[in-house]
Amino acid sequence: MCDLQKIRLLDLDREELAAFVSSLNMPRYRASQIYGRILAGDDIPDITSLSKKDREVLSQAAVSGLPEIVSVRQSKLDETAKYLFKVSGGVLVETVLMKYSYGYSVCVSSQAGCRMGCRFCASSGIAFSRDLTPGEILGQIIAVNKDKNIRIGHVVIMGIGEPLDNYDNVIKFLKLITSEDGLNISARKISLSTCGIVPNIIRLAGEGIPVTLSVSLHNPFDDERSEIMPVNRLYPLDELFKACREYVRLTGRRVTFEYSLISGVNDSARHANELAARLSHLQCHVNIIPVNKVTGTGFERPDREAINRFAKMLEEKGIPATVRRELGRDISAACGQLRKSVITEQSADQSLSADKEA
Ligand code: SAH
């Protein structure tokens, strides 16, 4: 059996692993042993508490599913590290490790590429390749934990891809990572960022996994938002805010709105006033992100003064707002940038044809 047809152990929860182990005629109790080691980032041949024969049987039917490190860029300014991983089929996936005062946080990708087409985002320049499986999302965290020998306490699903466009796999990932049998990371320490796929925000609200919902807003006017975010044509702002209110009602969590400030596009007093008006009845917080320059988009960030002025205008109207501290500026920490630059380098020397397809 080729590796692509094999079961990826990281895709399974403990019960599923127990059933799989039994199907291979191994005692079910072996599942706990195997699960613990796989979550620690070990590969099947490393599980020496299993007999050689059992490791062989397991290897014939399964792979761990841990991604392979292609490159790591370490910031010289802070502890940010950006990983490029290869998952099955040669698909490339980006992950960022960040260090905050409260500990380590990892930003994971949920898809290889993205279908949403936001105009300011580097991921939009990468053709959509495929959804990531639950284990491929989880594997990014485990691989970073192992590489740095750390314990990651916070997770943001804010890398490449739209998590609510890969709903079932992302929900299973959330179940795996929050499970007591799994990494046991509380839903409160996980943020899921979406461009606003309304029906799935409402579904997520009912899942009983109260993660922090982060909504990429970027403009409070429908016509202007549709210009930079095509998803707005399908799910306009009234529907989006209604879904956010439902999320707050069902989970008791306040929603975060991401607002990438783009000079001359969405940074005026008119924008701040409309944003404040639209958010005034919503339990929320606005995260202002000076837009990261992505070649070809033509978008520039406003100067520091204009950024602070925008934040102040919101706060004066009673909307809590913070300007996001930027980590890893020297290593292209913006969404999609590393993968894009590596692919460009690879395309230039025509060395990895699989990546060009992705
Ligand atoms: N698809 C999801 C998650 C991926 S993007 C979403 O849209 O939320 C993660 C965040 O980075 C989003 O808020 C996105 O709008 C923002 N982002 C993308 N490109 C950016 C750029 N060039 N500068 C600043 N923020 C950017």
Coordinates of C-alpha atoms and ligand atoms in Angstrom, one line a residue:
M1 CA 0.0 0.0 0.0
C2 CA 1.4 3.4 -0.9
D3 CA 1.6 6.1 1.9
L4 CA -1.2 8.1 0.3
Q5 CA -3.6 5.3 0.8
K6 CA -2.6 4.6 4.4
I7 CA -4.5 5.8 7.5
R8 CA -3.0 8.9 9.1
L9 CA -3.0 8.2 12.8
L10 CA -3.2 12.0 13.6
D11 CA -6.5 12.1 11.9
L12 CA -8.0 9.7 14.5
D13 CA -9.3 10.4 17.9
R14 CA -8.5 7.9 20.7
E15 CA -11.6 5.8 20.2
E16 CA -11.1 5.6 16.4
L17 CA -7.5 4.6 17.0
A18 CA -8.5 1.9 19.4
A19 CA -10.9 0.5 16.8
F20 CA -8.2 0.7 14.1
V21 CA -5.7 -1.1 16.4
S22 CA -8.2 -3.9 17.0
S23 CA -8.8 -4.2 13.3
L24 CA -5.1 -5.1 13.0
N25 CA -5.5 -7.8 15.7
M26 CA -3.6 -5.8 18.3
P27 CA -5.0 -5.4 21.8
R28 CA -7.1 -2.2 22.2
Y29 CA -5.0 -1.0 25.1
R30 CA -2.1 -0.5 22.7
A31 CA -4.1 2.5 21.4
S32 CA -3.2 4.7 24.5
Q33 CA 0.4 3.9 24.1
I34 CA 0.4 4.7 20.4
Y35 CA -1.7 7.8 20.8
G36 CA 0.6 9.3 23.4
R37 CA 3.7 8.9 21.3
I38 CA 2.1 10.1 18.1
L39 CA 0.9 13.3 19.9
A40 CA 4.5 13.8 21.1
G41 CA 5.6 13.8 17.5
D42 CA 7.1 10.3 17.2
D43 CA 6.9 8.2 14.1
I44 CA 5.7 4.6 14.2
P45 CA 9.2 3.1 14.1
D46 CA 10.1 5.2 17.2
I47 CA 7.4 3.5 19.3
T48 CA 9.7 1.0 20.8
S49 CA 7.3 0.0 23.5
L50 CA 5.5 -1.9 20.7
S51 CA 7.1 -5.2 19.5
K52 CA 9.0 -5.0 16.2
K53 CA 6.3 -7.1 14.6
D54 CA 3.5 -4.7 15.8
R55 CA 5.4 -1.7 14.5
E56 CA 5.7 -3.5 11.1
V57 CA 2.0 -4.3 11.0
L58 CA 1.1 -0.8 12.0
S59 CA 3.5 0.7 9.4
Q60 CA 2.0 -1.4 6.6
A61 CA -1.4 0.1 7.3
A62 CA -0.7 3.6 8.6
V63 CA 1.6 6.6 8.8
S64 CA 1.8 9.0 11.7
G65 CA 0.8 11.9 9.4
L66 CA 3.3 14.3 11.0
P67 CA 4.3 17.0 8.4
E68 CA 7.9 17.2 7.2
I69 CA 9.8 20.4 7.8
V70 CA 10.9 22.0 4.5
S71 CA 12.3 25.2 6.0
V72 CA 12.3 27.3 9.2
R73 CA 12.9 31.0 9.2
Q74 CA 13.8 32.3 12.6
S75 CA 13.3 36.0 13.3
K76 CA 16.3 37.9 14.6
L77 CA 14.0 40.5 16.2
D78 CA 11.9 38.2 18.4
E79 CA 11.1 34.5 18.9
T80 CA 8.9 34.3 15.9
A81 CA 9.6 31.3 13.6
K82 CA 8.0 30.6 10.4
Y83 CA 7.7 27.0 9.2
L84 CA 7.1 25.6 5.8
F85 CA 5.8 22.0 6.0
K86 CA 5.2 19.4 3.4
V87 CA 2.2 17.2 4.0
S88 CA 1.2 14.2 1.9
G89 CA 1.2 14.5 -1.8
G90 CA 4.0 17.2 -1.6
V91 CA 1.5 19.9 -0.6
L92 CA 3.1 22.9 1.2
V93 CA 1.7 24.4 4.3
E94 CA 2.7 27.4 6.4
T95 CA 2.8 27.7 10.2
V96 CA 4.0 30.5 12.4
L97 CA 5.2 30.2 16.0
M98 CA 5.0 33.4 18.1
K99 CA 6.0 34.1 21.7
Y100 CA 3.8 36.3 23.8
S101 CA 4.0 37.3 27.5
Y102 CA 1.4 34.5 28.2
G103 CA 3.4 31.8 26.3
Y104 CA 3.7 30.3 22.9
S105 CA 1.1 30.6 20.3
V106 CA 0.9 28.9 16.9
C107 CA -0.8 30.1 13.8
V108 CA -1.9 27.2 11.7
S109 CA -3.1 26.8 8.1
S110 CA -6.4 25.1 7.4
Q111 CA -6.2 24.7 3.6
A112 CA -3.4 24.6 1.1
G113 CA -4.2 27.7 -0.8
C114 CA -7.5 29.7 -0.5
R115 CA -10.6 30.2 -2.6
M116 CA -11.8 33.5 -1.0
G117 CA -9.9 35.9 -3.2
C118 CA -9.4 38.8 -0.7
R119 CA -7.4 41.3 -2.7
F120 CA -4.9 42.3 0.0
C121 CA -3.9 38.8 1.0
A122 CA -0.8 36.9 -0.2
S123 CA -2.7 33.6 0.0
S124 CA -5.0 34.7 -2.8
G125 CA -2.1 34.6 -5.2
I126 CA -1.6 30.9 -4.5
A127 CA -4.0 28.6 -6.4
F128 CA -6.2 26.4 -4.2
S129 CA -4.7 23.0 -3.8
R130 CA -6.8 21.1 -1.3
D131 CA -8.4 21.1 2.2
L132 CA -6.1 20.0 5.0
T133 CA -7.3 17.0 7.1
P134 CA -7.8 17.3 10.8
G135 CA -4.5 15.5 11.5
E136 CA -2.6 17.8 9.0
I137 CA -3.8 20.8 11.0
L138 CA -3.0 19.2 14.3
G139 CA 0.3 17.9 13.0
Q140 CA 1.5 21.5 12.4
I141 CA 1.3 22.2 16.2
I142 CA 2.8 18.9 17.2
A143 CA 5.7 19.3 14.7
V144 CA 6.5 22.8 16.1
N145 CA 6.2 21.5 19.7
K146 CA 8.7 18.8 18.9
D147 CA 11.1 21.0 16.9
K148 CA 11.4 23.6 19.6
N149 CA 10.8 21.3 22.6
I150 CA 8.2 23.6 23.9
R151 CA 4.5 23.4 25.0
I152 CA 2.2 25.5 22.8
G153 CA -0.6 26.9 24.9
H154 CA -2.5 29.0 22.3
V155 CA -3.6 28.3 18.8
V156 CA -4.9 30.7 16.1
I157 CA -6.4 29.3 12.9
M158 CA -5.3 32.3 10.9
G159 CA -2.8 30.9 8.5
I160 CA -3.4 30.0 4.9
G161 CA -7.0 29.1 4.0
E162 CA -10.5 29.8 5.1
P163 CA -11.3 27.5 8.1
L164 CA -15.1 27.7 7.6
D165 CA -14.6 26.6 4.0
N166 CA -13.2 23.4 5.4
Y167 CA -15.8 23.1 8.1
D168 CA -15.9 19.4 9.0
N169 CA -12.1 18.9 9.1
V170 CA -11.7 22.0 11.2
I171 CA -14.4 21.0 13.6
K172 CA -12.7 17.6 14.0
F173 CA -9.4 19.3 14.5
L174 CA -11.0 21.4 17.2
K175 CA -12.4 18.3 18.9
L176 CA -9.0 16.5 18.7
I177 CA -7.0 19.4 20.1
T178 CA -9.4 20.3 22.9
S179 CA -9.9 16.7 24.0
E180 CA -8.5 15.6 27.4
D181 CA -7.0 12.6 25.5
G182 CA -5.4 15.0 23.0
L183 CA -3.4 18.1 23.5
N184 CA -6.1 19.3 26.0
I185 CA -5.9 23.0 24.9
S186 CA -9.0 24.9 26.1
A187 CA -11.3 26.4 23.5
R188 CA -10.7 29.7 25.2
K189 CA -7.1 29.6 24.1
I190 CA -8.0 29.0 20.4
S191 CA -9.1 31.7 17.9
L192 CA -10.7 30.9 14.6
S193 CA -10.4 33.6 11.9
T194 CA -13.0 33.8 9.1
C195 CA -13.7 36.1 6.3
G196 CA -17.4 35.7 7.1
I197 CA -19.0 32.5 5.8
V198 CA -22.3 33.2 7.6
P199 CA -24.1 29.8 7.7
N200 CA -20.9 28.2 9.2
I201 CA -20.5 30.9 11.8
I202 CA -24.0 29.9 13.0
R203 CA -23.1 26.2 12.9
L204 CA -19.9 26.8 14.8
A205 CA -21.9 28.7 17.5
G206 CA -23.8 25.5 18.2
E207 CA -20.9 23.0 18.3
G208 CA -20.2 23.5 22.0
I209 CA -16.6 24.5 21.3
P210 CA -16.6 28.1 22.3
V211 CA -13.4 29.3 20.5
T212 CA -12.8 33.0 20.1
L213 CA -14.3 34.0 16.8
S214 CA -12.2 36.4 14.8
V215 CA -14.0 38.0 11.8
S216 CA -11.9 39.7 9.1
L217 CA -13.9 42.8 8.5
H218 CA -11.7 45.4 7.0
N219 CA -14.5 47.7 5.8
P220 CA -17.9 48.7 7.3
F221 CA -19.5 49.6 3.9
D222 CA -21.0 46.7 1.8
D223 CA -20.0 48.1 -1.6
E224 CA -16.4 48.8 -0.5
R225 CA -16.0 45.5 1.4
S226 CA -17.2 43.6 -1.7
E227 CA -14.5 45.3 -3.7
I228 CA -11.7 43.9 -1.5
M229 CA -13.5 40.8 -0.2
P230 CA -15.6 39.0 -2.8
V231 CA -17.2 36.8 0.0
N232 CA -19.2 40.0 1.0
R233 CA -21.3 39.7 -2.1
L234 CA -22.6 36.3 -0.9
Y235 CA -22.9 37.3 2.8
P236 CA -23.3 41.0 3.2
L237 CA -22.6 42.9 6.5
D238 CA -26.2 42.8 8.0
E239 CA -26.1 39.0 7.8
L240 CA -22.6 38.8 9.1
F241 CA -23.3 41.0 12.1
K242 CA -26.5 39.0 12.8
A243 CA -24.4 35.8 12.8
C244 CA -21.9 37.4 15.1
R245 CA -24.6 38.4 17.6
E246 CA -25.8 34.8 17.5
Y247 CA -22.3 33.6 18.2
V248 CA -22.1 35.9 21.2
R249 CA -25.5 34.7 22.4
L250 CA -24.8 31.0 22.2
T251 CA -21.2 31.0 23.3
G252 CA -21.0 33.9 25.7
R253 CA -17.7 34.9 24.0
R254 CA -17.1 38.4 22.6
V255 CA -16.2 38.5 18.9
T256 CA -12.9 40.0 17.6
F257 CA -13.0 42.0 14.4
E258 CA -9.8 42.1 12.4
Y259 CA -9.4 45.4 10.6
S260 CA -6.4 45.6 8.2
L261 CA -5.8 49.3 7.8
I262 CA -5.0 50.3 4.2
S263 CA -3.9 53.8 3.4
G264 CA -6.6 55.7 1.5
V265 CA -8.8 52.7 1.3
N266 CA -10.4 52.1 4.7
D267 CA -8.7 54.4 7.2
S268 CA -10.8 57.6 7.1
A269 CA -13.0 59.1 9.8
R270 CA -16.0 58.1 7.7
H271 CA -14.9 54.5 8.0
A272 CA -14.2 54.7 11.8
N273 CA -17.6 56.3 12.4
E274 CA -19.5 53.8 10.4
L275 CA -17.5 50.9 12.0
A276 CA -18.3 52.2 15.5
A277 CA -21.9 52.6 14.7
R278 CA -22.2 49.1 13.3
L279 CA -20.5 47.5 16.2
S280 CA -22.1 49.6 19.0
H281 CA -24.6 46.8 20.0
L282 CA -22.2 44.0 19.7
Q283 CA -19.9 42.6 22.5
C284 CA -16.7 42.8 20.6
H285 CA -13.1 44.0 20.2
V286 CA -11.4 45.5 17.2
N287 CA -7.9 44.4 16.3
I288 CA -6.3 46.9 14.0
I289 CA -3.5 45.4 11.7
P290 CA -1.5 47.8 9.6
V291 CA -1.7 46.0 6.2
N292 CA 1.3 44.0 5.3
K293 CA 2.7 44.9 1.9
V294 CA 2.1 42.1 -0.6
T295 CA 3.7 42.6 -4.0
G296 CA 1.2 43.2 -6.7
T297 CA -1.7 44.5 -4.5
G298 CA -0.7 48.1 -4.5
F299 CA -1.9 48.5 -0.9
E300 CA 0.1 50.5 1.6
R301 CA -0.1 50.8 5.3
P302 CA -1.0 54.3 6.8
D303 CA 1.7 56.0 8.9
R304 CA 1.8 55.3 12.6
E305 CA 0.0 58.6 13.4
A306 CA -2.9 57.7 11.1
I307 CA -3.1 54.2 12.7
N308 CA -3.3 55.6 16.2
R309 CA -5.8 58.2 15.2
F310 CA -8.1 55.4 13.7
A311 CA -7.8 53.4 17.0
K312 CA -8.6 56.5 19.0
M313 CA -11.7 57.4 17.0
L314 CA -13.1 53.9 17.7
E315 CA -12.3 54.1 21.4
E316 CA -13.9 57.5 21.7
K317 CA -17.1 55.9 20.5
G318 CA -16.8 53.2 23.1
I319 CA -15.4 50.4 20.8
P320 CA -12.4 48.6 22.4
A321 CA -9.6 48.6 19.9
T322 CA -6.0 47.6 19.9
V323 CA -3.3 48.0 17.3
R324 CA -1.7 44.5 16.8
R325 CA 1.9 44.2 17.9
E326 CA 3.8 43.0 14.9
L327 CA 6.0 40.0 15.3
G328 CA 8.5 38.5 12.9
R329 CA 8.5 41.5 10.5
D330 CA 11.9 40.4 9.1
I331 CA 10.7 36.9 8.1
S332 CA 7.6 37.8 6.0
A333 CA 5.2 36.7 8.8
A334 CA 2.1 37.8 6.8
C335 CA -0.3 35.2 5.7
G336 CA 1.0 33.3 2.7
Q337 CA 4.1 35.2 2.2
L338 CA 6.7 32.5 3.0
R339 CA 5.1 29.9 0.9
K340 CA 4.7 32.4 -2.0
S341 CA 8.4 33.4 -1.8
V342 CA 9.6 29.8 -1.5
I343 CA 7.4 28.8 -4.4
T344 CA 8.8 31.7 -6.5
E345 CA 12.3 30.7 -5.7
Q346 CA 11.5 27.0 -6.5
S347 CA 9.8 28.0 -9.8
A348 CA 12.8 30.0 -10.7
D349 CA 15.1 27.0 -10.6
Q350 CA 12.3 24.6 -11.7
S351 CA 13.2 22.2 -9.0
L352 CA 9.9 21.1 -7.4
S353 CA 7.2 20.6 -9.9
A354 CA 4.7 19.3 -7.3
D355 CA 4.8 22.7 -5.6
K356 CA 4.1 24.6 -8.7
E357 CA 0.8 22.7 -9.1
A358 CA -0.2 23.7 -5.5
Ligands
SAH1 N1 -9.4 33.1 5.9 C1 -9.3 33.6 7.2 C2 -8.0 33.3 7.9 C3 -6.7 33.6 7.1 S1 -6.2 35.3 6.9 C4 -9.7 35.0 7.3 O1 -10.0 35.6 6.3 O2 -9.9 35.5 8.4 C5 -5.8 35.8 8.5 C6 -5.9 37.3 8.7 O3 -4.9 38.0 8.1 C7 -7.2 37.9 8.2 O4 -7.8 38.8 9.1 C8 -6.8 38.5 6.9 O5 -7.7 39.4 6.5 C9 -5.5 39.1 7.3 N2 -4.6 39.5 6.2 C10 -4.4 38.8 5.1 N3 -3.5 39.5 4.3 C11 -3.1 40.5 5.0 C12 -2.2 41.6 4.8 N4 -1.5 41.7 3.6 N5 -2.0 42.5 5.7 C13 -2.7 42.4 6.9 N6 -3.6 41.5 7.2 C14 -3.8 40.5 6.3

